[in-house]
């Protein structure tokens, strides 16, 4: 995949994870009926959106660090929750892992060439 494809894949995964977390905590399986304050966990997911839309490599790099919080939550809740919530947590885990991989790949393919200033003898 080229950098542009990886950029849009990452954006799609980020938006999917955001939508999942919103619907999960507000309607599908909230901790309390009517929704819970846990829905605020989507706010950090909005931080990298602008940088990703502009293709800023640094944003993709720090997103690979932040996304582990969502991966960890997904693993914990997939193994401790029951029913629909456990299934949603498994999806969260998969989306977080996919986002990590796509952001890491984007960071790699968008890196400046190391040989650009090298001279050959």
XYZ file of C-alpha atoms in Angstrom:
121
model
C 0.000 0.000 0.000
C 1.175 3.515 -0.669
C 1.166 6.393 1.814
C -2.140 7.837 0.592
C -3.954 4.515 0.949
C -2.495 3.975 4.426
C -3.492 7.503 5.411
C -7.136 6.917 4.465
C -7.158 3.436 5.977
C -5.938 4.934 9.262
C -8.563 7.681 9.137
C -11.279 5.120 8.447
C -10.169 2.933 11.344
C -9.976 5.946 13.666
C -13.499 7.058 12.732
C -14.791 3.484 13.054
C -13.291 3.167 16.517
C -14.785 6.518 17.502
C -18.233 5.507 16.236
C -17.991 2.144 18.004
C -17.081 3.733 21.336
C -19.884 6.300 21.049
C -22.595 3.812 20.177
C -21.317 1.266 22.686
C -21.337 3.621 25.662
C -24.503 5.535 24.745
C -26.909 2.958 23.270
C -25.686 -0.588 22.661
C -24.294 -1.704 26.030
C -23.642 1.225 28.383
C -22.446 0.560 31.914
C -25.583 2.306 33.187
C -28.972 2.554 31.460
C -29.201 5.747 29.425
C -25.443 6.011 28.890
C -22.425 6.585 31.068
C -19.594 9.030 31.490
C -17.332 6.402 29.930
C -18.432 7.867 26.593
C -15.836 10.575 27.224
C -13.185 8.050 26.225
C -13.837 9.084 22.608
C -12.397 12.571 23.148
C -8.730 11.505 22.838
C -9.629 9.774 19.567
C -10.577 13.139 18.090
C -7.138 14.658 18.760
C -5.237 13.010 15.872
C -7.973 13.489 13.262
C -6.808 16.857 11.904
C -3.169 15.797 11.667
C -4.150 12.576 9.922
C -6.301 14.440 7.420
C -3.275 16.620 6.610
C -0.952 13.602 6.401
C 1.316 14.728 9.240
C 3.717 11.894 9.925
C 4.271 12.977 13.541
C 0.536 12.582 14.261
C 0.587 9.019 12.958
C 3.631 8.285 15.116
C 2.140 9.454 18.415
C -1.191 7.838 17.576
C 0.604 4.471 17.616
C 1.373 5.142 21.278
C -2.061 6.431 22.298
C -3.998 3.619 20.653
C -2.634 1.026 23.091
C -5.005 2.433 25.743
C -7.962 1.369 23.600
C -6.386 -1.971 22.773
C -5.862 -2.641 26.475
C -9.406 -1.617 27.390
C -10.741 -3.869 24.640
C -8.754 -6.882 25.820
C -9.738 -6.362 29.462
C -13.433 -5.868 28.724
C -13.543 -8.698 26.161
C -12.330 -11.079 28.846
C -14.259 -9.674 31.811
C -17.593 -8.429 30.384
C -20.420 -10.660 29.214
C -22.773 -10.625 26.257
C -22.846 -7.792 23.755
C -20.297 -5.742 25.679
C -17.689 -8.507 25.342
C -18.295 -8.672 21.595
C -17.992 -4.904 21.235
C -14.763 -5.023 23.222
C -13.372 -7.626 20.825
C -14.218 -5.329 17.911
C -12.542 -2.433 19.744
C -9.430 -4.569 20.155
C -9.362 -5.442 16.450
C -9.904 -1.824 15.356
C -7.184 -0.566 17.716
C -4.732 -3.165 16.446
C -5.594 -2.334 12.842
C -5.119 1.370 13.542
C -1.744 0.718 15.152
C -0.574 -1.309 12.159
C -1.811 1.206 9.575
C -0.310 4.191 11.439
C 3.019 2.412 11.855
C 3.028 1.470 8.160
C 2.181 5.051 7.161
C 5.010 6.355 9.329
C 7.397 3.957 7.645
C 6.413 4.602 4.020
C 6.188 8.372 4.483
C 9.637 8.657 6.045
C 12.154 10.751 4.159
C 14.597 8.627 2.218
C 17.852 8.085 4.080
C 19.777 7.979 0.831
C 18.525 11.327 -0.456
C 21.675 13.178 0.614
C 24.138 10.364 0.042
C 26.644 10.476 -2.751
C 27.969 7.472 -4.597
C 31.637 6.969 -5.381
